[in-house]
Every structure is written in structure tokens, then in C-alpha cells.
Short mmCIF file of C-alpha atoms in Angstrom, two decimals:
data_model
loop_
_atom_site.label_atom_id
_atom_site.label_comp_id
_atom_site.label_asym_id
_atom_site.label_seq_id
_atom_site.Cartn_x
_atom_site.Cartn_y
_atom_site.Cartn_z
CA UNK A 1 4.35 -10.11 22.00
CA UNK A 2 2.91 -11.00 18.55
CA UNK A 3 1.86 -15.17 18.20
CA UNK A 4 4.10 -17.07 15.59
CA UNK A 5 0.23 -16.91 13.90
CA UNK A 6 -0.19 -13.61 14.01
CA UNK A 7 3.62 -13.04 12.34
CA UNK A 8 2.57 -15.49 9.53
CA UNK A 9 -0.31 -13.49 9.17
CA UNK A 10 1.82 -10.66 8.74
CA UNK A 11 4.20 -12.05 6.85
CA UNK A 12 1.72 -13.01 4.23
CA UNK A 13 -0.02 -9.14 3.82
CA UNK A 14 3.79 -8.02 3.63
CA UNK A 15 4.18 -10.71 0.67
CA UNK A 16 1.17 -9.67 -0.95
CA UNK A 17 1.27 -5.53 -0.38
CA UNK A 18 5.15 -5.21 -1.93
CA UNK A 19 3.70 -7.83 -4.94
CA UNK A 20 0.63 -5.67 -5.26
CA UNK A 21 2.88 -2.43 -5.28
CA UNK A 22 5.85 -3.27 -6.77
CA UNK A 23 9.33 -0.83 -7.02
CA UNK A 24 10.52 -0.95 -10.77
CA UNK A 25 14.15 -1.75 -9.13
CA UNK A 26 15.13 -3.76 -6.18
CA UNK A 27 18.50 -5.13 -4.58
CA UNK A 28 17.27 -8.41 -1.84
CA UNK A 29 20.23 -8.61 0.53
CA UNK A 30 20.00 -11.65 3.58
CA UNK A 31 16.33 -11.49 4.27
CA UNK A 32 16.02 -7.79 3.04
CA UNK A 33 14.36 -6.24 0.07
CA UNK A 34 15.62 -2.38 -0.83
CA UNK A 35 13.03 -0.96 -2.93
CA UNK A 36 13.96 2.25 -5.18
CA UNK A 37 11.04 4.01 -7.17
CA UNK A 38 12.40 7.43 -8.04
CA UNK A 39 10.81 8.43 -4.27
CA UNK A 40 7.40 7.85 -5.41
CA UNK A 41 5.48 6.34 -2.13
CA UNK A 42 7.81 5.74 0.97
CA UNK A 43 6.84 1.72 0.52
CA UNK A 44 8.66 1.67 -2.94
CA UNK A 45 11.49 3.41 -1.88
CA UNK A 46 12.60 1.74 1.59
CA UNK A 47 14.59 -1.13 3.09
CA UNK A 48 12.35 -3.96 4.22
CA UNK A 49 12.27 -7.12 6.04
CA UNK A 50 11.13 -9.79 3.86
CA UNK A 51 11.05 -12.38 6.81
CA UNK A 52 11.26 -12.13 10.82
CA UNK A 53 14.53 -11.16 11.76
CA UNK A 54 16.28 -11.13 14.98
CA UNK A 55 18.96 -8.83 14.18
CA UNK A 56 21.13 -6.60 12.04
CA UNK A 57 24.51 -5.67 11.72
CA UNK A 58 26.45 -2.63 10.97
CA UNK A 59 27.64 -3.95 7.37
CA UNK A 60 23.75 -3.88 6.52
CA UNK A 61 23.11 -0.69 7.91
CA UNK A 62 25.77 0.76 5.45
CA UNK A 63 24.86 -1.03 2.27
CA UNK A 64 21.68 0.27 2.65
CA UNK A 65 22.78 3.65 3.51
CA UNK A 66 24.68 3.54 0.39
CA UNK A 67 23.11 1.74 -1.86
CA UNK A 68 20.45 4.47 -0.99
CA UNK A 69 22.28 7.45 -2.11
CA UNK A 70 23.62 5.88 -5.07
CA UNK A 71 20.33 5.86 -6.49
CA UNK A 72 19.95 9.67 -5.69
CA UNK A 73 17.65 8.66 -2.55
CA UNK A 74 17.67 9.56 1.26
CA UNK A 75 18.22 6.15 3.40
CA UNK A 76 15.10 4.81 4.64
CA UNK A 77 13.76 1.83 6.52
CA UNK A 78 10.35 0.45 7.04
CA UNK A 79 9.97 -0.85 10.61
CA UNK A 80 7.33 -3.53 10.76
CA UNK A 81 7.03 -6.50 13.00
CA UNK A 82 9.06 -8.40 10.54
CA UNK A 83 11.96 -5.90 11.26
CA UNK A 84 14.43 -7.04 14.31
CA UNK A 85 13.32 -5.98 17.51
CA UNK A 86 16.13 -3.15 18.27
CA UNK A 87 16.58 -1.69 14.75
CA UNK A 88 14.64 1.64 15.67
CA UNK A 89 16.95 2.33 18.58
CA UNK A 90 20.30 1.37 16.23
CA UNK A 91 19.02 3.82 13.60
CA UNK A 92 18.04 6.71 16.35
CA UNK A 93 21.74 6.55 17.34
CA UNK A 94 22.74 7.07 13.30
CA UNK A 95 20.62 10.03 13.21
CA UNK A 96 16.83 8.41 11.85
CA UNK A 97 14.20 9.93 12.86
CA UNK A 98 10.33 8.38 12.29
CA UNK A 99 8.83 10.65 9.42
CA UNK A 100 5.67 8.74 9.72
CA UNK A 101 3.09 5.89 10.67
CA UNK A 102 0.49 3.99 9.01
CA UNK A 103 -1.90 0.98 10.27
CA UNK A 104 -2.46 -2.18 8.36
CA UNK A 105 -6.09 -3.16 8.55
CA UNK A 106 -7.86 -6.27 7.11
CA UNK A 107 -11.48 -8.10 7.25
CA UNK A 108 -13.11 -11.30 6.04
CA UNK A 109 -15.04 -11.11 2.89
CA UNK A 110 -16.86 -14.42 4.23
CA UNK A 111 -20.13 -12.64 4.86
CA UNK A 112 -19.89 -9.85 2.54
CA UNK A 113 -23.22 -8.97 0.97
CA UNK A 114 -22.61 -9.65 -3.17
CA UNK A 115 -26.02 -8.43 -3.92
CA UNK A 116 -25.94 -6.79 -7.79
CA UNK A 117 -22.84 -4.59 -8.99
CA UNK A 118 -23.52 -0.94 -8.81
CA UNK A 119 -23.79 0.24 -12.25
CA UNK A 120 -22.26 3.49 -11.70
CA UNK A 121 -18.86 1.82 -10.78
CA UNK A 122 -16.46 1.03 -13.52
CA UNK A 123 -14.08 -1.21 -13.45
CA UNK A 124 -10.79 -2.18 -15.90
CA UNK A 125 -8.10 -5.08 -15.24
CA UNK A 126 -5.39 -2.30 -17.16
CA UNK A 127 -4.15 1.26 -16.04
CA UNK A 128 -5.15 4.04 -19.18
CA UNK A 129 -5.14 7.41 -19.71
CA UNK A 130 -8.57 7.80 -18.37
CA UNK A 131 -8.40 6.45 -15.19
CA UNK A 132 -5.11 8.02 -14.33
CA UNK A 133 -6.47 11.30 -15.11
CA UNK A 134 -9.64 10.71 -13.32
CA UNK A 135 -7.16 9.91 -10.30
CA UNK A 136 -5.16 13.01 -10.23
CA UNK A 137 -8.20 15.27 -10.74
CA UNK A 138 -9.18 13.55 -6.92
CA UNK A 139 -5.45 13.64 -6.14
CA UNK A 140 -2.56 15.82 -7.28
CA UNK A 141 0.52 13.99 -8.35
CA UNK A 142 3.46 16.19 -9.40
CA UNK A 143 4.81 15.53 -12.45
CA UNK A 144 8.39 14.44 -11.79
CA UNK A 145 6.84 11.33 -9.69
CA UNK A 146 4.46 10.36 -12.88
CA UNK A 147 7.48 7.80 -14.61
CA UNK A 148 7.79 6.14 -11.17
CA UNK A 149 4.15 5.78 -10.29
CA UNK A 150 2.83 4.28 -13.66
CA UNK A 151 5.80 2.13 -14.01
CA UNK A 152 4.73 0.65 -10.81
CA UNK A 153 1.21 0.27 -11.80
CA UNK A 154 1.96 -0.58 -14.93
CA UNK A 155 4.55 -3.64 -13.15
CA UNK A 156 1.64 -5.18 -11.05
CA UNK A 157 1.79 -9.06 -12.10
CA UNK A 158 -1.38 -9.96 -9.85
CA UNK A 159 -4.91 -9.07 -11.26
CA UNK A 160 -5.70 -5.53 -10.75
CA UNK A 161 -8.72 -4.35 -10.90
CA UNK A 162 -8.78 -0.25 -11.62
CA UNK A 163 -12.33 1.18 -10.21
CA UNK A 164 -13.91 4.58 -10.77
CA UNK A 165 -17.36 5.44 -9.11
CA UNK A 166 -19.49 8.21 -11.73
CA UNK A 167 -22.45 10.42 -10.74
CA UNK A 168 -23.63 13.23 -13.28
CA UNK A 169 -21.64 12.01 -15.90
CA UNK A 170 -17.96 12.31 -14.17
CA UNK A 171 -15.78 9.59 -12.19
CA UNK A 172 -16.21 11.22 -8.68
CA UNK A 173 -14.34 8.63 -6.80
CA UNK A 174 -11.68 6.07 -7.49
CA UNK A 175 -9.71 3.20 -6.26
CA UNK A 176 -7.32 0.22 -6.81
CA UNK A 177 -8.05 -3.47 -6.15
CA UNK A 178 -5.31 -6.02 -6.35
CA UNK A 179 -6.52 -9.72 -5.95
CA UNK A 180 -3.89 -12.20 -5.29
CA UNK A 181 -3.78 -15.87 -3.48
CA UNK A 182 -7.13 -15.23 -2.14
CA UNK A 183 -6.79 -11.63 -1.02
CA UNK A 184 -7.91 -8.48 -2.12
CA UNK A 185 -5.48 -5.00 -1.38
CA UNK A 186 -6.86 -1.71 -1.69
CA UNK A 187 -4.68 0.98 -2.84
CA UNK A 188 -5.04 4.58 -4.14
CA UNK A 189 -8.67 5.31 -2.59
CA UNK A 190 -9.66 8.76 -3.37
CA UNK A 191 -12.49 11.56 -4.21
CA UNK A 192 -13.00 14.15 -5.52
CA UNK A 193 -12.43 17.43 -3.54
CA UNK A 194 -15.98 18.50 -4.31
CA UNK A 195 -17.80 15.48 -3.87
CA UNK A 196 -16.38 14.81 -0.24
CA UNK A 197 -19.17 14.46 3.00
CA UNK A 198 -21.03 12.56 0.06
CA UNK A 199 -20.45 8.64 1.25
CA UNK A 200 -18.67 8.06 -2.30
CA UNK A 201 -15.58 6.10 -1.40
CA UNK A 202 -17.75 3.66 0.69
CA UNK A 203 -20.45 3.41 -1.76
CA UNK A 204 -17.39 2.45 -4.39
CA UNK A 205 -15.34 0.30 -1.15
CA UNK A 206 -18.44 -1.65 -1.02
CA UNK A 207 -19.02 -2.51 -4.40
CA UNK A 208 -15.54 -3.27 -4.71
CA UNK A 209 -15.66 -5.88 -1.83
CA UNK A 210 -18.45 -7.87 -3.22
CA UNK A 211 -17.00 -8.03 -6.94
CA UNK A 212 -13.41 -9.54 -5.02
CA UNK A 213 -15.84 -11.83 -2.78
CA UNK A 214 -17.34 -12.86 -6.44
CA UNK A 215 -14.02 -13.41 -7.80
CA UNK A 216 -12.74 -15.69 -4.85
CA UNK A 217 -11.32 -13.23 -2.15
CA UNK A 218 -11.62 -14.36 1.19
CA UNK A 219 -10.27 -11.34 2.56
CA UNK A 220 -9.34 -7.95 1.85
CA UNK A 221 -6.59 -5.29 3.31
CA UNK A 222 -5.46 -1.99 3.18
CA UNK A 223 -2.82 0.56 4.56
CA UNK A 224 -3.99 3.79 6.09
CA UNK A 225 -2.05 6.98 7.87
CA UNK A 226 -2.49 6.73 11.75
CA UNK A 227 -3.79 10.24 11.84
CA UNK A 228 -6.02 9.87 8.65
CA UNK A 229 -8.73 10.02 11.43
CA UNK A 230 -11.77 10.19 8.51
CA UNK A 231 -10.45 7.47 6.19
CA UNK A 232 -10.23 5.25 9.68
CA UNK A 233 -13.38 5.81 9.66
CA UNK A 234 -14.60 5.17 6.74
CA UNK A 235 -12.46 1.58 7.22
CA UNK A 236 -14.26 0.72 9.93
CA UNK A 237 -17.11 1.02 9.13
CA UNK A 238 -16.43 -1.25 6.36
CA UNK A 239 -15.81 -3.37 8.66
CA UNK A 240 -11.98 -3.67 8.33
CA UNK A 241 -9.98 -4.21 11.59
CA UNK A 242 -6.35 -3.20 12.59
CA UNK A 243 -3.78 -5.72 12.40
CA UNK A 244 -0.29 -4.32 12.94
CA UNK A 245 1.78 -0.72 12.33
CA UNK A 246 4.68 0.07 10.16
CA UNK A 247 6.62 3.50 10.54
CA UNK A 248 8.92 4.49 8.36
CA UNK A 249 13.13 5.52 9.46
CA UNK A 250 14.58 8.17 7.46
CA UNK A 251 17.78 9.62 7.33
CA UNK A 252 17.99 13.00 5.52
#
């Protein structure tokens, strides 16, 4: 059983990673948020718990459900520790099924080594043209999702910080840093397909680190896929450790 620390904890990444990646429309209904994003990223486009919660009752469970397909989208919850404890089991007996896991992992930047910014990282506090194309060349996004994912970037209200890593004249890796109340959240961490086995997304995760240790982070976080065994990796290394799952519930 989770500490009441460890669910403030907890409750303060989930504050920070919906503010940090924010759905362009929202409904918040008794201590949930519904998030709707076109279907662009299973965060932006689930039913959340915004605070602990004990329980739920059927009248929820429907609203969602509909308010779900009124926006054209499939019902879907995101079961985190927030989430009341028997919610899984109600929505296995309405026909859910888990369609996938990820880990939440975070570290201290207290002893982070600034040392001097690499000068082959870039770095921009707004989304352009540029850096969005230098992200889909590392990872295909199909067209019909574009409107929903830059009018979430384009939404953040925190200070993001948009990072591409060059070698040979071409961004080779890329990432997004969101700083906000002390905290830095990685999102969108890629590379390029023919630059991988190369130690470019830790060489830019690094830099990165330092420059939100310069600005004032004192720690930073980040979501990963349970079986993304290599970016795991990679994240621990870094020195980032796990703090709690989500799944996600979804009804087809």
C-alpha cells in the first residue's frame, strides 16, 4: 500500500504531466478530468482521476462512456494510483480490456553535473516548422493526428523547452522539456532510425538535465512503455528511478 507521501508525490507528477501535455478539450466531472484530443496519445484522450478516489459509481461510468462516443472516441480510462481501488475489475465486467502499460520514472537533479551546454544541442522555448519536421523524420506521425498533436503542443502554458541534438549538419535526435513548479517532464524523446546504437538520446537527455538544473529544476520525470526494454535503459542509466504504473482501460 502506497504512503499518503508517496500519493502526494503522485498526485503532483499527475498535476504536472496533464499541464505539460494538455488535451485541446476537456469535461472535469467530481474529481475526474475526460481528456479528448482527436485520439492523438492515449493520455489526451482518457478519463482520469484528478485526486485519490475511493470509488465510482455507475452514473460516472456512463457519462464517460458517452461523453466518449459523442466526440467520435472509444471509452477509455487511465488507471493510476489516483484511480479507486476496484475500478479495473468494474470496467472488466463492462467489457475493458488493458490495451497497455507504461512506468512513471523520476530523479533528483540535485547533483546533476551542469558542466558547459553541448553546442550541438539546440534548443527553442516555441514549437516551428523545423523542429516538428525534424521530429517526424525520427518518428512517423500520420497525418490525420497532426491538428491534434500541434494543438497540444502548441496549448502548453508552462515553459517548454523544444531540443534537437545535430551531428554532420542534421538534427539526429530530439526531445521535449517542460519545466514547471520546479520540475522538469520529458516528452517526445526520439532518434533517428539511422543514427540508433549511437548514445544520441542520452548525450541530448544529459544536456537537457543540466540546462533544467540551470534553470531551477529540482527534479525531472518521464513516462515510458513497460516493454520499451531499451529506452528503460537508457532511463536508468540516467539515473531516473520508477515511481508508479498507469495502464490504460479501453472499451472498443
Amino acid at each position: 500500500m502506497l504512503s499518503p507521501d508517496q500519493i502526494d508525490d503522485i498526485a503532483l507528477l499527475e498535476d504536472l504531466s496533464m499541464t505539460a501535455w494538455p488535451a485541446p478539450r476537456r469535461i472535469l466531472h467530481r474529481g475526474w478530468a475526460l481528456y479528448f484530443a482527436a485520439g492523438h496519445t492515449g493520455r489526451a484522450n482518457s478519463a482520469n482521476a484528478v485526486v485519490p478516489l475511493r470509488a465510482i459509481d455507475d452514473a460516472t461510468i456512463d457519462m464517460v462512456e458517452t461523453e466518449y462516443r459523442r466526440q467520435g472516441l472509444p471509452p477509455q480510462f487511465r488507471l493510476t494510483p489516483l484511480s479507486p481501488p476496484d475500478l479495473s475489475v468494474r470496467l472488466a465486467g463492462r467489457g475493458y480490456h488493458i490495451a497497455s502499460k507504461s512506468l512513471v520514472l523520476c530523479r533528483s537533479l540535485d547533483e546533476i553535473a551542469l558542466g558547459t551546454p553541448d553546442a550541438a544541442v539546440r534548443v527553442q522555448d516555441r514549437l516551428d516548422q523545423a523542429w516538428m519536421a525534424a521530429y517526424r523524420r525520427m518518428v512517423p506521425v500520420p497525418e490525420a493526428e497532426m491538428p491534434a498533436l500541434l494543438s497540444i503542443l502548441n496549448a502548453i502554458a508552462a515553459r517548454p523547452r523544444f531540443a534537437t541534438l545535430w551531428q554532420d549538419g542534421e538534427p539526429v535526435a530530439a526531445c521535449l522539456s517542460v519545466l514547471d513548479r520546479g520540475w522538469a517532464g520529458f516528452y517526445k524523446v526520439a532518434c533517428r532510425p539511422d543514427r540508433r546504437g549511437q548514445g544520441l538520446p542520452r548525450r541530448l537527455m544529459t544536456d537537457m538535465l543540466a540546462r533544467a538544473a540551470r534553470e531551477g529544476a529540482v527534479g525531472a520525470y518521464l513516462q515510458v512503455g513497460a516493454d520499451n526494454a531499451p529506452a528503460l535503459a537508457l532511463y536508468r542509466r540516467l539515473g531516473f528511478r520508477h515511481l508508479y504504473d498507469y495502464a490504460y482501460a479501453k472499451r472498443g
